[in-house]
CSV table of C-alpha atoms and ligand atoms in Angstrom, one decimal:
chain,number,residue,atom,x,y,z
A,23,MET,CA,-70.9,-82.9,-14.5
A,24,ALA,CA,-69.1,-80.8,-17.1
A,25,ASN,CA,-71.3,-80.8,-20.1
A,26,THR,CA,-75.2,-80.6,-19.6
A,27,ILE,CA,-77.7,-80.3,-22.3
A,28,LEU,CA,-81.0,-78.6,-21.3
A,29,ILE,CA,-84.0,-79.3,-23.7
A,30,GLY,CA,-87.5,-78.8,-23.9
A,31,ALA,CA,-89.5,-82.0,-23.7
A,32,GLN,CA,-92.9,-80.8,-25.1
A,33,TRP,CA,-93.8,-78.3,-27.7
A,34,GLY,CA,-91.7,-75.3,-26.4
A,35,ASP,CA,-92.2,-72.8,-23.7
A,36,GLU,CA,-91.7,-75.3,-21.0
A,37,GLY,CA,-90.0,-72.7,-18.8
A,38,LYS,CA,-86.7,-73.4,-20.1
A,39,GLY,CA,-85.5,-69.8,-19.3
A,40,LYS,CA,-86.4,-69.8,-15.6
A,41,VAL,CA,-84.7,-73.3,-15.2
A,42,ILE,CA,-81.6,-72.3,-17.1
A,43,ASP,CA,-81.3,-69.3,-14.8
A,44,VAL,CA,-81.7,-71.4,-11.7
A,45,LEU,CA,-79.0,-74.0,-13.0
A,46,THR,CA,-76.7,-71.3,-14.2
A,47,GLU,CA,-75.8,-70.4,-10.7
A,48,LYS,CA,-73.6,-73.4,-10.6
A,49,MET,CA,-72.5,-73.1,-14.3
A,50,ASP,CA,-69.5,-71.2,-16.0
A,51,TRP,CA,-70.6,-71.2,-19.5
A,52,VAL,CA,-74.2,-71.0,-21.3
A,53,VAL,CA,-74.3,-72.0,-24.9
A,54,ARG,CA,-77.2,-71.6,-27.4
A,55,THR,CA,-76.9,-74.2,-29.9
A,56,GLN,CA,-80.0,-73.9,-32.3
A,57,GLY,CA,-83.0,-71.8,-33.3
A,58,GLY,CA,-83.1,-68.0,-33.5
A,59,ASN,CA,-85.3,-65.2,-32.5
A,60,ASN,CA,-88.3,-67.3,-32.7
A,61,ALA,CA,-87.5,-68.3,-29.2
A,62,GLY,CA,-88.7,-66.3,-26.1
A,63,HIS,CA,-87.0,-67.4,-22.8
A,64,THR,CA,-88.6,-65.4,-19.8
A,65,VAL,CA,-86.5,-64.7,-16.6
A,66,TYR,CA,-87.5,-63.0,-13.6
A,67,VAL,CA,-84.9,-61.6,-11.3
A,68,GLY,CA,-86.8,-60.2,-8.4
A,69,SER,CA,-89.6,-58.3,-10.1
A,70,GLN,CA,-87.5,-57.3,-13.2
A,71,LYS,CA,-88.7,-59.4,-16.3
A,72,TYR,CA,-86.2,-60.4,-19.1
A,73,VAL,CA,-87.3,-61.9,-22.3
A,74,LEU,CA,-84.2,-63.4,-24.3
A,75,HIS,CA,-84.7,-64.3,-27.9
A,76,LEU,CA,-81.0,-64.9,-29.0
A,77,ILE,CA,-78.6,-64.3,-26.1
A,78,PRO,CA,-78.2,-67.2,-23.7
A,79,SER,CA,-80.3,-66.6,-20.4
A,80,GLY,CA,-77.0,-67.2,-18.4
A,81,ILE,CA,-76.2,-63.6,-19.3
A,82,LEU,CA,-78.3,-62.4,-16.4
A,83,ARG,CA,-76.0,-63.7,-13.8
A,84,SER,CA,-72.4,-62.0,-13.5
A,85,GLY,CA,-69.4,-63.7,-14.3
A,86,LYS,CA,-70.8,-66.2,-16.7
A,87,THR,CA,-69.6,-66.6,-20.2
A,88,CYS,CA,-72.3,-67.0,-23.0
A,89,VAL,CA,-72.0,-68.3,-26.5
A,90,ILE,CA,-74.3,-68.2,-29.5
A,91,GLY,CA,-73.1,-71.3,-31.3
A,92,ASN,CA,-72.7,-72.2,-35.1
A,93,GLY,CA,-76.3,-73.8,-35.0
A,94,VAL,CA,-78.1,-70.7,-34.3
A,95,VAL,CA,-79.6,-68.4,-37.0
A,96,ILE,CA,-78.9,-64.9,-36.0
A,97,GLU,CA,-81.1,-61.8,-37.0
A,98,PRO,CA,-78.3,-59.2,-36.9
A,99,LEU,CA,-80.5,-56.1,-36.2
A,100,GLN,CA,-82.4,-58.1,-33.4
A,101,LEU,CA,-79.2,-59.2,-31.8
A,102,VAL,CA,-78.0,-55.6,-31.6
A,103,GLU,CA,-81.3,-54.5,-30.1
A,104,GLU,CA,-81.0,-57.3,-27.5
A,105,ILE,CA,-77.4,-56.3,-26.7
A,106,LYS,CA,-78.5,-52.7,-26.2
A,107,GLY,CA,-81.7,-53.5,-24.3
A,108,LEU,CA,-79.4,-55.4,-21.9
A,109,LYS,CA,-77.0,-52.7,-21.6
A,110,ASP,CA,-79.9,-50.3,-20.8
A,111,LEU,CA,-80.7,-52.6,-17.9
A,112,GLY,CA,-77.2,-52.5,-16.6
A,113,ILE,CA,-75.9,-55.8,-18.1
A,114,GLU,CA,-72.6,-55.7,-20.0
A,115,THR,CA,-72.2,-58.4,-22.8
A,116,LEU,CA,-68.9,-57.3,-24.4
A,117,GLY,CA,-66.3,-59.7,-22.9
A,118,ASN,CA,-69.1,-62.1,-21.7
A,119,LEU,CA,-70.7,-63.1,-25.0
A,120,PHE,CA,-69.1,-64.7,-28.1
A,121,ILE,CA,-70.8,-65.2,-31.4
A,122,SER,CA,-69.9,-67.9,-33.6
A,123,GLU,CA,-68.4,-66.8,-37.0
A,124,THR,CA,-70.2,-69.8,-38.9
A,125,ALA,CA,-73.8,-69.3,-37.5
A,126,HIS,CA,-76.0,-68.3,-40.4
A,127,LEU,CA,-77.8,-65.0,-40.7
A,128,VAL,CA,-81.6,-64.3,-40.9
A,129,MET,CA,-81.9,-61.7,-43.6
A,130,PRO,CA,-84.9,-59.5,-44.4
A,131,TYR,CA,-85.9,-61.6,-47.3
A,132,HIS,CA,-86.2,-64.5,-45.1
A,133,ARG,CA,-88.7,-62.8,-42.8
A,134,GLU,CA,-90.8,-61.6,-45.8
A,135,LEU,CA,-90.7,-65.2,-47.4
A,136,ASP,CA,-91.9,-66.8,-44.1
A,137,GLU,CA,-94.8,-64.2,-44.0
A,138,LEU,CA,-95.7,-64.6,-47.6
A,139,ARG,CA,-95.5,-68.4,-47.4
A,140,GLU,CA,-97.7,-68.5,-44.4
A,141,LEU,CA,-100.2,-66.1,-46.1
A,142,ASN,CA,-100.2,-68.1,-49.3
A,143,LYS,CA,-101.1,-71.3,-47.3
A,144,GLY,CA,-104.3,-69.8,-45.9
A,145,LYS,CA,-106.0,-72.3,-43.6
A,146,ASN,CA,-103.1,-74.7,-43.9
A,147,LYS,CA,-100.7,-72.3,-42.5
A,148,LEU,CA,-98.1,-73.6,-39.9
A,149,GLY,CA,-98.5,-70.6,-37.3
A,150,THR,CA,-94.8,-69.7,-37.6
A,151,THR,CA,-93.4,-66.9,-35.5
A,152,LYS,CA,-92.8,-64.9,-38.9
A,153,ARG,CA,-89.3,-64.5,-37.8
A,154,GLY,CA,-87.8,-66.0,-41.0
A,155,ILE,CA,-86.5,-69.2,-39.4
A,156,GLY,CA,-87.5,-71.7,-42.0
A,157,PRO,CA,-86.2,-69.7,-44.9
A,158,ALA,CA,-82.9,-68.9,-43.2
A,159,TYR,CA,-82.3,-72.8,-42.3
A,160,GLY,CA,-83.4,-73.6,-45.9
A,161,ASP,CA,-80.8,-71.4,-47.4
A,162,LYS,CA,-78.3,-72.9,-45.0
A,163,ALA,CA,-79.2,-76.4,-46.4
A,164,ALA,CA,-79.3,-75.1,-49.9
A,165,ARG,CA,-75.7,-73.6,-49.4
A,166,THR,CA,-77.1,-70.1,-50.3
A,167,GLY,CA,-77.0,-68.7,-46.9
A,168,LEU,CA,-74.9,-65.7,-45.6
A,169,ARG,CA,-73.0,-66.1,-42.3
A,170,VAL,CA,-71.6,-64.1,-39.5
A,171,ILE,CA,-68.2,-64.3,-41.1
A,172,ASP,CA,-69.5,-62.6,-44.2
A,173,LEU,CA,-71.3,-60.0,-42.2
A,174,VAL,CA,-67.9,-58.9,-40.4
A,175,HIS,CA,-66.0,-58.6,-43.7
A,176,PRO,CA,-67.5,-55.5,-45.5
A,177,GLU,CA,-66.5,-56.3,-49.1
A,178,GLN,CA,-67.2,-60.0,-49.0
A,179,PHE,CA,-70.6,-59.1,-47.4
A,180,GLU,CA,-71.7,-56.5,-49.9
A,181,LYS,CA,-71.0,-58.8,-52.9
A,182,LYS,CA,-72.8,-61.7,-51.4
A,183,PHE,CA,-75.6,-59.4,-50.0
A,184,ARG,CA,-76.3,-57.8,-53.3
A,185,ALA,CA,-76.5,-61.3,-55.0
A,186,ARG,CA,-78.8,-62.8,-52.5
A,187,MET,CA,-81.1,-59.7,-52.7
A,188,LYS,CA,-81.3,-59.7,-56.3
A,189,GLU,CA,-82.5,-63.5,-56.4
A,190,ASN,CA,-84.7,-63.1,-53.5
A,191,ASN,CA,-86.5,-60.0,-54.6
A,192,GLN,CA,-87.4,-61.9,-57.9
A,193,ILE,CA,-88.7,-64.7,-55.4
A,194,LEU,CA,-90.7,-62.2,-53.4
A,195,LYS,CA,-92.5,-60.6,-56.4
A,196,GLY,CA,-93.2,-64.1,-57.7
A,197,LEU,CA,-95.0,-64.9,-54.6
A,198,GLY,CA,-97.0,-61.7,-54.7
A,199,GLY,CA,-94.8,-59.6,-52.4
A,200,HIS,CA,-92.6,-56.6,-52.9
A,201,SER,CA,-89.1,-56.3,-53.5
A,202,LEU,CA,-86.9,-54.8,-50.8
A,203,PRO,CA,-84.5,-51.9,-50.9
A,204,VAL,CA,-81.1,-53.1,-51.3
A,205,LYS,CA,-79.0,-50.0,-50.5
A,206,LYS,CA,-81.0,-49.1,-47.3
A,207,LEU,CA,-80.9,-52.6,-46.0
A,208,HIS,CA,-77.1,-53.0,-46.9
A,209,GLU,CA,-76.4,-50.0,-44.6
A,210,ALA,CA,-78.5,-51.3,-41.8
A,211,TYR,CA,-76.9,-54.7,-41.8
A,212,ARG,CA,-73.4,-53.3,-42.4
A,213,ALA,CA,-73.9,-51.1,-39.3
A,214,ALA,CA,-75.0,-54.1,-37.3
A,215,GLY,CA,-72.0,-56.0,-38.6
A,216,ASP,CA,-69.8,-53.3,-36.9
A,217,VAL,CA,-71.4,-53.5,-33.6
A,218,LEU,CA,-71.4,-57.4,-33.6
A,219,LYS,CA,-67.8,-57.7,-34.7
A,220,PRO,CA,-65.9,-57.5,-31.3
A,221,PHE,CA,-68.1,-60.5,-30.2
A,222,VAL,CA,-67.3,-62.8,-33.3
A,223,THR,CA,-64.9,-65.6,-32.8
A,224,ASN,CA,-64.4,-69.3,-33.5
A,225,THR,CA,-66.6,-70.5,-30.7
A,226,VAL,CA,-65.8,-74.2,-31.3
A,227,VAL,CA,-62.2,-73.4,-30.3
A,228,LYS,CA,-63.3,-71.4,-27.3
A,229,ILE,CA,-65.6,-74.0,-26.0
A,230,HIS,CA,-63.0,-76.8,-26.2
A,231,GLU,CA,-60.7,-74.4,-24.4
A,232,ALA,CA,-63.3,-74.1,-21.6
A,233,MET,CA,-63.6,-77.8,-21.3
A,234,ARG,CA,-59.9,-78.4,-21.2
A,235,GLN,CA,-60.1,-76.0,-18.1
A,236,LYS,CA,-62.9,-78.0,-16.7
A,237,ARG,CA,-65.6,-75.5,-16.8
A,238,GLU,CA,-69.3,-76.4,-16.2
A,239,ILE,CA,-71.1,-75.8,-19.5
A,240,LEU,CA,-74.8,-75.7,-20.1
A,241,TYR,CA,-76.2,-76.1,-23.6
A,242,GLU,CA,-79.4,-74.0,-23.7
A,243,GLY,CA,-82.1,-75.7,-25.9
A,244,ALA,CA,-84.8,-73.6,-27.6
A,245,GLN,CA,-88.1,-74.6,-28.7
A,246,GLY,CA,-89.3,-78.4,-27.7
A,247,SER,CA,-88.8,-81.9,-28.6
A,248,PHE,CA,-91.9,-82.0,-30.8
A,249,LEU,CA,-90.9,-79.1,-32.8
A,250,ASP,CA,-87.8,-80.9,-33.8
A,251,LEU,CA,-87.4,-80.8,-37.7
A,252,ASP,CA,-86.8,-84.6,-37.7
A,253,HIS,CA,-88.6,-85.9,-34.6
A,254,GLY,CA,-91.4,-83.4,-34.3
A,255,THR,CA,-95.0,-83.4,-35.7
A,256,TYR,CA,-93.8,-82.5,-39.2
A,257,PRO,CA,-94.6,-80.1,-41.0
A,258,PHE,CA,-95.8,-78.3,-37.9
A,259,VAL,CA,-92.4,-77.9,-36.5
A,260,THR,CA,-89.4,-75.5,-36.5
A,261,SER,CA,-86.5,-75.8,-38.9
A,262,SER,CA,-83.7,-77.0,-36.4
A,263,ASN,CA,-83.1,-80.1,-34.4
A,264,THR,CA,-84.3,-79.1,-31.0
A,265,THR,CA,-83.5,-82.5,-29.4
A,266,SER,CA,-80.3,-83.0,-27.7
A,267,GLY,CA,-78.3,-84.1,-30.7
A,268,GLY,CA,-78.7,-80.7,-32.0
A,269,ALA,CA,-76.6,-79.3,-29.1
A,270,CYS,CA,-73.7,-81.3,-30.4
A,271,THR,CA,-73.8,-80.2,-33.9
A,272,GLY,CA,-74.8,-76.7,-33.1
A,273,SER,CA,-71.8,-76.3,-30.8
A,274,GLY,CA,-69.1,-78.5,-32.0
A,275,VAL,CA,-69.1,-80.5,-28.8
A,276,PRO,CA,-68.9,-84.3,-29.6
A,277,PRO,CA,-71.5,-86.5,-28.3
A,278,ASN,CA,-69.0,-88.6,-26.0
A,279,ARG,CA,-68.4,-85.3,-24.0
A,280,ILE,CA,-71.9,-84.8,-22.9
A,281,ASP,CA,-72.5,-85.9,-19.1
A,282,ARG,CA,-76.2,-85.3,-18.9
A,283,VAL,CA,-79.4,-84.3,-20.6
A,284,PHE,CA,-81.9,-82.3,-18.5
A,285,GLY,CA,-85.5,-82.2,-19.6
A,286,VAL,CA,-87.8,-79.4,-18.9
A,287,MET,CA,-91.6,-79.9,-18.9
A,288,LYS,CA,-94.5,-78.0,-17.6
A,289,ALA,CA,-97.0,-79.9,-15.3
A,290,TYR,CA,-99.4,-79.6,-18.2
A,291,THR,CA,-98.9,-79.1,-22.0
A,292,THR,CA,-99.0,-76.1,-24.1
A,293,ARG,CA,-98.5,-75.4,-27.9
A,294,VAL,CA,-98.5,-72.1,-29.9
A,295,GLY,CA,-99.1,-72.3,-33.5
A,296,GLU,CA,-100.9,-75.2,-35.6
A,297,GLY,CA,-100.5,-78.8,-35.4
A,298,PRO,CA,-101.7,-81.8,-33.4
A,299,LEU,CA,-102.0,-81.6,-29.6
A,300,PRO,CA,-103.6,-84.7,-28.4
A,301,THR,CA,-104.4,-83.6,-24.8
A,302,GLU,CA,-105.9,-80.2,-25.8
A,303,SER,CA,-108.3,-79.0,-23.3
A,304,THR,CA,-110.8,-76.1,-23.4
A,305,GLU,CA,-111.2,-76.5,-19.5
A,306,LEU,CA,-107.5,-75.9,-19.0
A,307,SER,CA,-107.0,-73.3,-21.6
A,308,LYS,CA,-109.9,-71.1,-20.1
A,309,LEU,CA,-108.5,-71.7,-16.6
A,310,LEU,CA,-104.9,-70.6,-17.4
A,311,HIS,CA,-105.9,-67.8,-19.8
A,312,GLY,CA,-108.2,-66.6,-17.2
A,313,LEU,CA,-105.1,-66.3,-14.8
A,314,GLY,CA,-103.4,-64.1,-17.5
A,315,ARG,CA,-101.2,-67.1,-18.2
A,316,GLU,CA,-99.9,-68.8,-21.4
A,317,TYR,CA,-99.5,-66.0,-23.8
A,318,GLY,CA,-96.4,-66.4,-26.1
A,319,ALA,CA,-93.2,-64.6,-25.0
A,320,THR,CA,-92.3,-63.8,-28.5
A,321,THR,CA,-95.6,-63.3,-30.4
A,322,ALA,CA,-98.1,-62.7,-27.5
A,323,ARG,CA,-100.4,-65.4,-29.1
A,324,LYS,CA,-102.5,-67.4,-26.8
A,325,ARG,CA,-100.9,-70.7,-26.1
A,326,ARG,CA,-103.2,-73.7,-26.7
A,327,CYS,CA,-103.2,-75.8,-23.3
A,328,GLY,CA,-103.8,-79.4,-22.6
A,329,TRP,CA,-103.2,-82.0,-19.8
A,330,PHE,CA,-99.9,-83.4,-19.3
A,331,ASP,CA,-99.0,-86.0,-22.0
A,332,ALA,CA,-96.9,-88.8,-20.6
A,333,VAL,CA,-96.8,-90.4,-24.0
A,334,ALA,CA,-95.2,-87.3,-25.3
A,335,THR,CA,-92.7,-86.8,-22.5
A,336,ARG,CA,-91.8,-90.6,-22.4
A,337,HIS,CA,-91.1,-90.4,-26.1
A,338,ALA,CA,-89.0,-87.3,-25.6
A,339,SER,CA,-87.0,-89.0,-22.9
A,340,MET,CA,-86.2,-91.8,-25.3
A,341,VAL,CA,-85.1,-89.5,-28.3
A,342,ASN,CA,-83.0,-87.0,-26.0
A,343,GLY,CA,-81.8,-89.4,-23.4
A,344,ILE,CA,-83.3,-87.2,-20.7
A,345,GLY,CA,-81.8,-88.4,-17.3
A,346,GLU,CA,-83.1,-85.7,-14.9
A,347,MET,CA,-86.2,-83.4,-15.4
A,348,ALA,CA,-87.6,-80.1,-14.1
A,349,VAL,CA,-91.4,-79.6,-13.7
A,350,THR,CA,-92.5,-76.1,-14.0
A,351,ASN,CA,-95.8,-74.3,-13.6
A,352,LEU,CA,-97.1,-76.8,-11.0
A,353,ASP,CA,-98.9,-73.8,-9.4
A,354,GLY,CA,-101.1,-73.6,-12.6
A,355,LEU,CA,-103.0,-76.7,-11.6
A,356,ASP,CA,-103.5,-75.5,-7.9
A,357,SER,CA,-107.1,-74.8,-8.2
A,358,LEU,CA,-108.3,-77.9,-10.0
A,359,GLU,CA,-110.6,-80.7,-8.5
A,360,ARG,CA,-108.9,-83.3,-10.6
A,361,VAL,CA,-105.9,-83.4,-12.8
A,362,ARG,CA,-105.5,-85.7,-15.8
A,363,VAL,CA,-102.5,-87.4,-17.2
A,364,CYS,CA,-102.4,-89.0,-20.8
A,365,THR,CA,-100.8,-92.5,-20.7
A,366,GLY,CA,-102.0,-93.6,-24.2
A,367,TYR,CA,-103.2,-92.6,-27.6
A,368,ARG,CA,-106.2,-94.5,-29.0
A,369,TYR,CA,-106.9,-94.7,-32.8
A,370,ARG,CA,-109.5,-97.1,-33.8
A,371,SER,CA,-108.4,-100.5,-32.6
A,372,GLU,CA,-105.0,-99.5,-31.8
A,373,THR,CA,-103.4,-97.9,-28.7
A,374,PHE,CA,-100.0,-96.0,-28.9
A,375,ASP,CA,-97.4,-95.8,-26.1
A,376,TYR,CA,-95.4,-93.6,-28.3
A,377,VAL,CA,-95.8,-90.6,-30.6
A,378,PRO,CA,-96.8,-92.0,-34.0
A,379,ASN,CA,-95.5,-90.1,-37.1
A,380,ASP,CA,-98.8,-90.2,-39.0
A,381,LEU,CA,-100.4,-86.9,-38.5
A,382,GLU,CA,-103.8,-88.3,-39.4
A,383,VAL,CA,-103.3,-90.7,-36.4
A,384,LEU,CA,-102.0,-88.0,-34.1
A,385,SER,CA,-104.6,-85.5,-35.0
A,386,ASN,CA,-107.5,-87.9,-34.6
A,387,CYS,CA,-106.6,-89.9,-31.8
A,388,GLU,CA,-108.3,-90.2,-28.4
A,389,ALA,CA,-106.2,-89.4,-25.4
A,390,VAL,CA,-106.5,-92.2,-22.6
A,391,TYR,CA,-106.3,-90.5,-19.3
A,392,THR,CA,-105.5,-91.4,-15.7
A,393,ASP,CA,-107.1,-89.0,-13.3
A,394,PHE,CA,-105.5,-87.8,-10.0
A,395,PRO,CA,-107.3,-85.9,-7.3
A,396,GLY,CA,-106.3,-82.3,-7.2
A,397,TRP,CA,-104.6,-80.7,-4.2
A,398,GLN,CA,-106.7,-77.4,-4.3
A,399,ARG,CA,-104.1,-75.5,-2.3
A,400,PRO,CA,-101.7,-72.8,-3.4
A,401,THR,CA,-98.1,-74.1,-4.0
A,402,HIS,CA,-96.3,-71.0,-4.8
A,403,ASP,CA,-94.9,-70.4,-1.3
A,404,CYS,CA,-93.7,-74.0,-1.0
A,405,LYS,CA,-89.9,-74.2,-0.5
A,406,THR,CA,-89.3,-77.9,0.1
A,407,TRP,CA,-90.6,-81.1,-1.3
A,408,LYS,CA,-92.4,-81.9,2.2
A,409,GLU,CA,-94.2,-78.5,2.1
A,410,LEU,CA,-96.0,-79.5,-1.2
A,411,PRO,CA,-99.4,-81.0,-0.6
A,412,LEU,CA,-99.4,-84.7,-0.5
A,413,ARG,CA,-101.6,-84.8,-3.7
A,414,ALA,CA,-99.2,-82.7,-5.5
A,415,ARG,CA,-96.3,-84.9,-4.6
A,416,GLN,CA,-98.3,-88.1,-5.8
A,417,TYR,CA,-98.9,-86.3,-9.1
A,418,LEU,CA,-95.3,-85.2,-9.5
A,419,LYS,CA,-94.0,-88.8,-8.7
A,420,ALA,CA,-96.5,-90.3,-11.2
A,421,ILE,CA,-95.4,-88.0,-14.2
A,422,ALA,CA,-91.9,-88.5,-13.5
A,423,GLU,CA,-92.3,-92.2,-13.5
A,424,LEU,CA,-94.5,-92.2,-16.6
A,425,SER,CA,-91.9,-90.0,-18.2
A,426,GLY,CA,-89.1,-92.5,-17.4
A,427,THR,CA,-86.7,-90.0,-15.8
A,428,LYS,CA,-85.6,-88.8,-12.4
A,429,LEU,CA,-87.5,-85.6,-10.9
A,430,ARG,CA,-84.7,-83.1,-9.8
A,431,LEU,CA,-86.4,-79.6,-9.9
A,432,ILE,CA,-90.0,-78.3,-9.3
A,433,SER,CA,-91.1,-74.7,-10.1
A,434,VAL,CA,-94.0,-73.2,-8.4
A,435,GLY,CA,-93.6,-69.8,-9.7
A,436,PRO,CA,-91.8,-67.5,-12.1
A,437,GLU,CA,-89.0,-66.3,-9.9
A,438,ARG,CA,-85.8,-67.9,-8.9
A,439,ASN,CA,-86.7,-68.6,-5.1
A,440,GLN,CA,-89.9,-70.4,-6.3
A,441,THR,CA,-87.8,-73.6,-7.2
A,442,ILE,CA,-87.7,-76.8,-5.2
A,443,ALA,CA,-84.9,-79.1,-5.5
A,444,VAL,CA,-85.7,-82.8,-5.1
B,2,LIG,P1,-89.3,-71.0,-22.3
B,2,LIG,O1,-89.5,-70.5,-23.7
B,2,LIG,O2,-89.2,-72.4,-22.3
B,2,LIG,O3,-88.2,-70.3,-21.6
B,2,LIG,O4,-90.7,-70.5,-21.6
B,2,LIG,P2,-91.3,-69.1,-21.8
B,2,LIG,O5,-90.5,-68.1,-21.0
B,2,LIG,O6,-91.7,-68.9,-23.2
B,2,LIG,O7,-92.6,-69.4,-21.1
B,2,LIG,C1,-92.8,-69.9,-19.7
B,2,LIG,C2,-93.7,-69.0,-18.9
B,2,LIG,O8,-93.8,-69.5,-17.7
B,2,LIG,C3,-92.9,-67.5,-18.6
B,2,LIG,O9,-93.9,-66.7,-18.6
B,2,LIG,C4,-92.2,-68.1,-17.3
B,2,LIG,O10,-92.0,-66.7,-16.5
B,2,LIG,C5,-93.4,-68.9,-16.6
B,2,LIG,N1,-92.9,-69.7,-15.6
B,2,LIG,C6,-91.8,-70.7,-15.6
B,2,LIG,N2,-92.0,-71.4,-14.5
B,2,LIG,C7,-93.1,-71.0,-14.0
B,2,LIG,C8,-93.8,-71.6,-12.7
B,2,LIG,O11,-93.2,-72.5,-12.1
B,2,LIG,N3,-94.8,-70.9,-12.4
B,2,LIG,C9,-95.5,-69.9,-12.9
B,2,LIG,N4,-96.5,-69.3,-12.6
B,2,LIG,N5,-94.7,-69.4,-14.2
B,2,LIG,C10,-93.8,-69.9,-14.5
B,3,LIG,P1,-89.0,-71.2,-27.1
B,3,LIG,O1,-87.5,-71.5,-27.1
B,3,LIG,C1,-92.9,-72.3,-28.7
B,3,LIG,C2,-93.5,-72.8,-32.9
B,3,LIG,C3,-94.1,-71.7,-33.6
B,3,LIG,C4,-94.7,-72.6,-34.9
B,3,LIG,C5,-93.5,-73.4,-35.2
B,3,LIG,C6,-92.8,-73.0,-36.4
B,3,LIG,O2,-89.5,-70.0,-26.5
B,3,LIG,O3,-89.6,-72.5,-26.3
B,3,LIG,P2,-90.9,-71.0,-36.5
B,3,LIG,O4,-91.1,-69.4,-36.5
B,3,LIG,O5,-89.9,-71.6,-35.8
B,3,LIG,O6,-90.8,-71.4,-38.0
B,3,LIG,O7,-92.5,-71.6,-36.1
B,3,LIG,O8,-92.9,-73.5,-33.9
B,3,LIG,N1,-92.2,-72.2,-32.2
B,3,LIG,C7,-92.2,-72.1,-30.8
B,3,LIG,N2,-93.3,-72.5,-29.9
B,3,LIG,N3,-91.8,-71.9,-28.3
B,3,LIG,C8,-90.8,-71.7,-29.0
B,3,LIG,O9,-89.7,-71.2,-28.6
B,3,LIG,C9,-91.0,-71.8,-30.4
B,3,LIG,N4,-90.3,-71.5,-31.6
B,3,LIG,C10,-91.1,-71.8,-32.6
B,3,LIG,O10,-95.2,-71.1,-33.0
B,3,LIG,O11,-95.8,-73.3,-34.4
B,4,LIG,MG1,-90.7,-69.5,-25.0
C-alpha cells in the first residue's frame, strides 16, 4: 500500500485529523493537497491538543516527512504562525516540512473580499470560514493569483503584489469596504516569505523520489465530499476538489499510482455553515452540544448535527472510490435509546438513493429512516471489536454495508488509544 488517499465522506470535520494521526504511525510521508486554513484538524497526543490548519497532521509524529502540495492555498502569515506554534510545543518543522513552490497564496484582499461578499449576501450568505479561500481559488482560476514561488523572489513579489493590491483595493472600495495599506502589508508578507523560503521546493519531484524509494505516503484530505466544488451542494461548498481526484491534481501524483482510498465518517452527520443537511436533528444537536461537543475547530461555530446519512456516504463511496472506512465519534451516540440511519430521500412521489443535484429537492426532501436500538453503554474504554456492545456492532455493520465499503477503524474518543482496528 504505497499511496493512500484519505478523504472526509460527509460535510467536513469527520475526525480526519485523529484518523490521520493513527494511520501515520505506519506512514513515511503525509501530503496535504487542497484547501487552506479553512481546515481545522484536531489531534490529541495524550492530553495535549493540537489543531492544525495548513500543516499536515503527520507532523506530530517524529521522523515523518510532511508536504503542503501545489493544490493547497497558503496564507503565509498563518503558516508562519503555525510553524512557530509547533516550535513552541517542541515540534521542529524545518527539514520535515516541504512547501510547494506552485501553491497559490491567500492574500489579505482575499480575506476582505470573502468577508464583504458574505456580508453583502445577507441572509443568502454561504457561511464561509472567512479565510479568503473562495477568492484565492478564484484568482488561481482567473490566472491572477500569486504563488509561493513569487513570495520567495522579493523583486518579482513586490511588482506583482503592488499590481494586485491596486486592483483589489478598487474592488474592495466598490463593494463598500476599505482599501488596504500596501507598504505595511508588503513588509509583513515579505518577512513571512523569508521565514518560509527554506521550506519551499518542487514538491512534485520530491514526492516522486519518495515513491521510487517505496515510501508509504498518505494524502491528507481537508473538508468533506459534499463540500467539493464539483460534487458538493453547490454553491454551499468550498472552492477546491475535496474528493479523491483532488489529491492527484493537488500533489502531482497520477491516478494510476493510487493504491487505496480511505473514507472517514462520523457515526452521525455534522455540517458547519449554510446549505442543505437532509438528516438534521434538533434532538441530536441538543444532545451533542450539551456534551460540549461539535463546536468548529477553526471558527468555534456550533456545528449542525444530524443522523447518519447512508445516502450521502454511499454517494461519497461512489465518487471517491472509497474501499475502506473509519467511523469516528461512535461514543457520541452512547446514551441514545434509538439511533437512526437515513436510507433514502423522499421528495413528492420520488425516492432518491443518491444525492440529487437539485438544491430545491435536497433542501425539502424528507429523510427515510431505519431505526436501530441504542446500546446505552459507554464505549470510550472499548479496545476491541468484541468489547463493543452488540447493538453498537450491529449499527456499525449496517452503516458500513449501506455505505458500500469495508469497516477498518472505529474511533470511540479523541485520543490515539481510543481506536479499534477491525
Ligand atoms: P477534521 O476536520 O475532520 O480533522 O475533524 P475536527 O478535528 O474538525 O473535528 C472532529 C472532532 O472530533 C475533534 O474535536 C476531535 O478531537 C474529535 N474526535 C475525533 N474522533 C473522536 C471520537 O471518536 N470521539 C470523540 N469523543 N471525539 C472525537
Ligand atoms: P475540515 O478540513 C467543515 C465549510 C464552511 C462553509 C463552506 C465554505 O476541518 O473538515 P470556505 O471558508 O471554505 O469558503 O467555506 O465550507 N468548511 C468546512 N466545514 N470542515 C472544514 O474543514 C471546512 N472548511 C470549509 O463552514 O460552509
Ligand atoms: Mg475540522
